[in-house]
PDB file of C-alpha atoms in Angstrom:
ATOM      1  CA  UNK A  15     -23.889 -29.978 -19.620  1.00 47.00           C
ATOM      2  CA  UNK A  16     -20.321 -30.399 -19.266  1.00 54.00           C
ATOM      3  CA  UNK A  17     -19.188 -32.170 -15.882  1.00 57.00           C
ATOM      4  CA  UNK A  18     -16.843 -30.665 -13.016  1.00 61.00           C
ATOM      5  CA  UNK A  19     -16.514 -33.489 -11.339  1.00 61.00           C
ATOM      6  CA  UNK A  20     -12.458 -34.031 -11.450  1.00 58.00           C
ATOM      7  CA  UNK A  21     -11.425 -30.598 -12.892  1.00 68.00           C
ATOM      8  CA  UNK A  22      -8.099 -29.936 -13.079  1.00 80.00           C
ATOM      9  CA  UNK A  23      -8.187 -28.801  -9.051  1.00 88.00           C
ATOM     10  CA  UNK A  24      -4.508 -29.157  -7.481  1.00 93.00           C
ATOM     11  CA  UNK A  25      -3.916 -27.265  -4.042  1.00 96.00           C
ATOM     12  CA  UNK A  26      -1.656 -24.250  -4.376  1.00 98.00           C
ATOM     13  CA  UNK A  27       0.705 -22.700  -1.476  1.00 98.00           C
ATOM     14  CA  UNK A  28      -0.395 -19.598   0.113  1.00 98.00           C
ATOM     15  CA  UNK A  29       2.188 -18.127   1.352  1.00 98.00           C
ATOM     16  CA  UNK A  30       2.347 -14.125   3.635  1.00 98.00           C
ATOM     17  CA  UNK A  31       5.465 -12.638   2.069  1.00 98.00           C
ATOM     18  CA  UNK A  32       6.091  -9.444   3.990  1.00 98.00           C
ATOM     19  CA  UNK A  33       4.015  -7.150   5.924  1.00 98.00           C
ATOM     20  CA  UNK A  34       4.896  -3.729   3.007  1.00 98.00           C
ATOM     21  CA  UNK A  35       4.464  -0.058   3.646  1.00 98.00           C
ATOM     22  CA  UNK A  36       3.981   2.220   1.568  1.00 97.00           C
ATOM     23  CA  UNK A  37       3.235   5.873   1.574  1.00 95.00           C
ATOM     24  CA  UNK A  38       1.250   5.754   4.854  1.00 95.00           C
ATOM     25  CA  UNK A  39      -0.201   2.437   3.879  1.00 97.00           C
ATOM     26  CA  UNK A  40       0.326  -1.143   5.448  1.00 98.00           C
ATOM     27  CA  UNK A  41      -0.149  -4.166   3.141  1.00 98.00           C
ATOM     28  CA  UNK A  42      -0.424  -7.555   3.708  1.00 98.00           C
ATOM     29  CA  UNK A  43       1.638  -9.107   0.826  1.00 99.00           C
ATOM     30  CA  UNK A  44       0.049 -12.813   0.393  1.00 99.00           C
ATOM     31  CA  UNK A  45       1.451 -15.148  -2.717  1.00 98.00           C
ATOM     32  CA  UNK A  46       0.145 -18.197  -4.371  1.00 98.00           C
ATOM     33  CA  UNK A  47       1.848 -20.112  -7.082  1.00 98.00           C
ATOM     34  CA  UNK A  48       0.598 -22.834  -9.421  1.00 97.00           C
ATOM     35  CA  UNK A  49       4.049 -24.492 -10.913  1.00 95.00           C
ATOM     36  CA  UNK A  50       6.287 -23.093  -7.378  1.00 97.00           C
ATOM     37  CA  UNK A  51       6.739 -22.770  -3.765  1.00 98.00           C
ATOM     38  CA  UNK A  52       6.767 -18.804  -3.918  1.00 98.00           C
ATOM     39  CA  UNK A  53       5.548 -16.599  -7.142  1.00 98.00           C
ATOM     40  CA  UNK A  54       8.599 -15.461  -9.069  1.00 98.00           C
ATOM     41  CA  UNK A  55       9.935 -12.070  -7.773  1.00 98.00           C
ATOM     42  CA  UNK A  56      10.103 -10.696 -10.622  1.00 98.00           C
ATOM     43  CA  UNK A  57       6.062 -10.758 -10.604  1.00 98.00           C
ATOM     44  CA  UNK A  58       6.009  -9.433  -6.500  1.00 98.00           C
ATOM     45  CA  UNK A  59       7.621  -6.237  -7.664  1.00 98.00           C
ATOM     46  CA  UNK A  60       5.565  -5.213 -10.487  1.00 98.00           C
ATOM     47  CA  UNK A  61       2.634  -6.171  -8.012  1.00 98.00           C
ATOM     48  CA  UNK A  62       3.834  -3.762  -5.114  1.00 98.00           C
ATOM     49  CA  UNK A  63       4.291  -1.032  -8.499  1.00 98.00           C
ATOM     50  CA  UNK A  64       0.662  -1.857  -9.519  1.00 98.00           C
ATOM     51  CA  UNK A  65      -0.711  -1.280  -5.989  1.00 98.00           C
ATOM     52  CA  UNK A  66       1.362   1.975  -5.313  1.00 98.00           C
ATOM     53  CA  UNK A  67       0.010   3.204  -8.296  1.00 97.00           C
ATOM     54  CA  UNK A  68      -3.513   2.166  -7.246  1.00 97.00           C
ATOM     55  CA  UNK A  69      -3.824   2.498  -3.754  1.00 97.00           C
ATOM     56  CA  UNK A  70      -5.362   6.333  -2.643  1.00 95.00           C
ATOM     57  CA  UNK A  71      -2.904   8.700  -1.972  1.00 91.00           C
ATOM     58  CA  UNK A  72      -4.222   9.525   1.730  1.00 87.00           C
ATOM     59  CA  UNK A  73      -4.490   6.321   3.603  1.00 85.00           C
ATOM     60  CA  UNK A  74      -6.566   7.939   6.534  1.00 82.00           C
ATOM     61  CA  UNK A  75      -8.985   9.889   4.228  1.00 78.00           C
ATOM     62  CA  UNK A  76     -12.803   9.376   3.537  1.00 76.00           C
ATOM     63  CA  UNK A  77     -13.322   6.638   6.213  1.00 83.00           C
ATOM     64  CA  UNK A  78     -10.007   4.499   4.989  1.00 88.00           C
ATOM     65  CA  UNK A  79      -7.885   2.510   7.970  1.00 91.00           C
ATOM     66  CA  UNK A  80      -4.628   2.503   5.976  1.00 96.00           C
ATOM     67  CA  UNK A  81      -4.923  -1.204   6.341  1.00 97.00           C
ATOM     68  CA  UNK A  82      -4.752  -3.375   2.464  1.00 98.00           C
ATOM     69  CA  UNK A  83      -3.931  -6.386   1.314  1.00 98.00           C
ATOM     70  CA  UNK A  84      -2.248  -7.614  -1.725  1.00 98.00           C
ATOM     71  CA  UNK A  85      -2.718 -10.890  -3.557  1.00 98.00           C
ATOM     72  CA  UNK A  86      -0.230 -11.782  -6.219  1.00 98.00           C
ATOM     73  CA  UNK A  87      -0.843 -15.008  -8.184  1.00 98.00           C
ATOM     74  CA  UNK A  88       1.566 -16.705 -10.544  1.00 98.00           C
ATOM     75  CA  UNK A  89      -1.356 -18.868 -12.054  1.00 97.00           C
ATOM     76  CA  UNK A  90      -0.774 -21.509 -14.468  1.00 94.00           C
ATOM     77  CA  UNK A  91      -2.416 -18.999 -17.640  1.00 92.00           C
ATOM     78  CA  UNK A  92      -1.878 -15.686 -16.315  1.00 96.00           C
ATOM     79  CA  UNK A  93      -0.819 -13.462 -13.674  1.00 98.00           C
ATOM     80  CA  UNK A  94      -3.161 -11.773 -10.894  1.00 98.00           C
ATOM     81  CA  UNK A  95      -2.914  -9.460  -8.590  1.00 98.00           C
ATOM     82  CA  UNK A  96      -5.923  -8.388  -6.715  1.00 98.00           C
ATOM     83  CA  UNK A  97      -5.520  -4.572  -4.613  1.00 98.00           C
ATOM     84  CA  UNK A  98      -7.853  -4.757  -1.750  1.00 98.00           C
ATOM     85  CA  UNK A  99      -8.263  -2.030   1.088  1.00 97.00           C
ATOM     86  CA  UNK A 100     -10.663  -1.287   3.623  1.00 97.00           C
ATOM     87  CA  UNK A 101     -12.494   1.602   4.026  1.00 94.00           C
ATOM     88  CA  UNK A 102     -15.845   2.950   6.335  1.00 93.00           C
ATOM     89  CA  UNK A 103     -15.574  -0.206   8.929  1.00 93.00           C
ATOM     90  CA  UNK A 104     -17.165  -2.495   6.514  1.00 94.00           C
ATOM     91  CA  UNK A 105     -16.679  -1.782   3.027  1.00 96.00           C
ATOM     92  CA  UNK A 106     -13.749  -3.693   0.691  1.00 97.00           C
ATOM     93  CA  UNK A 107     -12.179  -2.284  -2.078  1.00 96.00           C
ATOM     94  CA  UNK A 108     -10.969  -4.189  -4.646  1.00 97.00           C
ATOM     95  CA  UNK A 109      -9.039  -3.795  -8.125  1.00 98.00           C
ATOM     96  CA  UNK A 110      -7.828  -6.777 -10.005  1.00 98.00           C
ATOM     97  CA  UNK A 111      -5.307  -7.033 -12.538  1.00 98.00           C
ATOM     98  CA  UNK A 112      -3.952  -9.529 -15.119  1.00 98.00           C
ATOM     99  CA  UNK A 113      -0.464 -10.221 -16.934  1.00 97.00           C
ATOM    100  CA  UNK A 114       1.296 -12.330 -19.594  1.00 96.00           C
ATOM    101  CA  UNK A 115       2.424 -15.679 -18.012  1.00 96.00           C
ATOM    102  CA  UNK A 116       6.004 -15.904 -20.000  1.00 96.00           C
ATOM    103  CA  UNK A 117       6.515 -12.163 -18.638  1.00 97.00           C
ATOM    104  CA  UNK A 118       6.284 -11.668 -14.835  1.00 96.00           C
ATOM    105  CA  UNK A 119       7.592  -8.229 -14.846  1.00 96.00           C
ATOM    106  CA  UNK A 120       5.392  -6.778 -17.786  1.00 95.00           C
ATOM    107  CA  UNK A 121       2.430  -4.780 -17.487  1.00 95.00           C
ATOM    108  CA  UNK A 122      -0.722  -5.640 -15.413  1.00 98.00           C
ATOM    109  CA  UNK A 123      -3.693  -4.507 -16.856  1.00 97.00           C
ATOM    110  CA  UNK A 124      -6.989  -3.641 -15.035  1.00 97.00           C
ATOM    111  CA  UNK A 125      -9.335  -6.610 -15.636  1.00 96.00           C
ATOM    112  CA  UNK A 126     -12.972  -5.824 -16.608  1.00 90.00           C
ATOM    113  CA  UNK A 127     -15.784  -7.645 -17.582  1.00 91.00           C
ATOM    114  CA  UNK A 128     -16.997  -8.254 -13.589  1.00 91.00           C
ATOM    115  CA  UNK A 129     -14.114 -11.117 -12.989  1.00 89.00           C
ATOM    116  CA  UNK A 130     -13.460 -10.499  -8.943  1.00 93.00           C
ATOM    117  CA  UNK A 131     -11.275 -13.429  -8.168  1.00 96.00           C
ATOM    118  CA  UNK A 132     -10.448 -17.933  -8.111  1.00 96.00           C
ATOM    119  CA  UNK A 133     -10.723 -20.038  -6.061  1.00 95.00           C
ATOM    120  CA  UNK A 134      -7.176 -19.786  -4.536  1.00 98.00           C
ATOM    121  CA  UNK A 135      -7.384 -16.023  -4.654  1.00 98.00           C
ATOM    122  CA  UNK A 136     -11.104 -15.879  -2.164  1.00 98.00           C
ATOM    123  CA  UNK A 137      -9.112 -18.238  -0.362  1.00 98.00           C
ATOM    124  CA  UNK A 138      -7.498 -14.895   1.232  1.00 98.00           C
ATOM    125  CA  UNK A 139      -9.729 -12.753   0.697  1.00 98.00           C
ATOM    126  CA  UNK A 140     -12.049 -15.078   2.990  1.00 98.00           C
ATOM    127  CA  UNK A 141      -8.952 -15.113   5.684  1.00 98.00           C
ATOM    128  CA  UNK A 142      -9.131 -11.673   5.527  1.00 98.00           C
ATOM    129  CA  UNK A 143     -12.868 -10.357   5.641  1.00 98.00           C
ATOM    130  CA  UNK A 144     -12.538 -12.740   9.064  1.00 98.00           C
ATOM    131  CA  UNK A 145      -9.117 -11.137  10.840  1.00 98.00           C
ATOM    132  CA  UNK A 146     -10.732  -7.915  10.065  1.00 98.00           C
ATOM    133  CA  UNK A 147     -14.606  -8.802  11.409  1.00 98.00           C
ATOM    134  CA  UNK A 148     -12.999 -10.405  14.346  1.00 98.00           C
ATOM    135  CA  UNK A 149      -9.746  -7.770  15.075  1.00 98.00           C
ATOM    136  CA  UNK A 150     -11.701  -4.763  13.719  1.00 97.00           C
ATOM    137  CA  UNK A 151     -15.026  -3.842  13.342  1.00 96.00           C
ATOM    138  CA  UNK A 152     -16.738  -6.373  15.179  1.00 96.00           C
ATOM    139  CA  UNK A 153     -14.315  -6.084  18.305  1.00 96.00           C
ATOM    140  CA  UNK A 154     -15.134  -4.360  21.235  1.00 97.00           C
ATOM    141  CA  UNK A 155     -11.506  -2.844  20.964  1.00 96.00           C
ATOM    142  CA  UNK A 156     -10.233  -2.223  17.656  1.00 96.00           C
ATOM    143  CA  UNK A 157      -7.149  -3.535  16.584  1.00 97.00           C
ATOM    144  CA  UNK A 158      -5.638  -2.998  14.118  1.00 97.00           C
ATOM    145  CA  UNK A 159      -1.964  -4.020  14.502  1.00 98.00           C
ATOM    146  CA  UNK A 160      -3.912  -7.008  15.770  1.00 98.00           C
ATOM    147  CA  UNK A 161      -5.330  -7.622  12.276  1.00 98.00           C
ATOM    148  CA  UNK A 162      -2.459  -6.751  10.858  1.00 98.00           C
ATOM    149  CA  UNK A 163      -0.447  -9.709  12.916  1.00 98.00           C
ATOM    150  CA  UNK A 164      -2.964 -12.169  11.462  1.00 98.00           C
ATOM    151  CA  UNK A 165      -1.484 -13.662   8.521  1.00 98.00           C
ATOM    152  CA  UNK A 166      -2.624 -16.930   5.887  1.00 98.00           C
ATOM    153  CA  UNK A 167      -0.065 -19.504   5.454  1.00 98.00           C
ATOM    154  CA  UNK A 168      -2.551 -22.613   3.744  1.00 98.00           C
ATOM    155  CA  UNK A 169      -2.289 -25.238   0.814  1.00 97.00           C
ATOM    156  CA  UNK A 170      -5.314 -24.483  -1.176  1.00 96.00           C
TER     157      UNK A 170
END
């Protein structure tokens, strides 16, 4: 059995880049970068594309708070981008996609197969399950702007 033990780990920025809304929706736009401070823009546009495209059409409908988050990663093999929303109090939806490294603005592609996320990438998604038990649905008062305010900013 092959060893871990000194993997190729290095910490990566996370970095909120902009609170986006879109068509009734509010995202949380988070990025992460391998080689860079920031993921190339280039790559934060087709994301915001992907998730339009993605993200149900009525925010408020069938239990959803019109509250998401976005995860775009300029990896050092590929390019994610992970849709998340929440919907019903406690349930997390979430769509991942992949691109071409050497082209930032091509086409992301669903990912199948049962990959969810890396490392880096449950990095926010941990950050956020925990704004949104502690500002949401396990607060006495909901709130969302409140969970919306709470933003990563973390070398991982």
């Amino acid at each position: 059995m092959r060893s871990l033990a000194g993997a190729s780990y290095r910490t990566r920025p996370i970095r909120f880049l902009e609170l986006w809304e879109h068509g009734g929706w509010r995202v949380k736009v988070y990025g992460i970068a391998a080689a860079a401070e920031l993921p190339r823009p280039a790559l934060v546009t087709a994301a915001k594309a992907t998730a339009a495209q993605h993200l149900p059409r009525e925010p408020g409908g069938d239990g959803r708070h019109g509250a998401a988050f976005l995860t775009v990663h300029d990896g050092a093999d590929g390019t994610w981008v992970l849709v998340d929303w929440w919907a019903n109090g406690n349930l997390l939806h979430h769509l991942p996609f992949g691109g071409d490294l050497a082209d930032p603005a091509g086409e992301l592609r669903p990912l199948t197969g049962g990959l969810a996320a890396c490392t880096y990438e449950l990095a926010v998604t941990d950050f956020e399950r925990r704004a949104w038990l502690r500002e949401v649905y396990a607060a006495e008062r909901p709130d969302l702007d409140g969970y919306l305010a709470a933003r990563l900013e973390a070398e991982v």
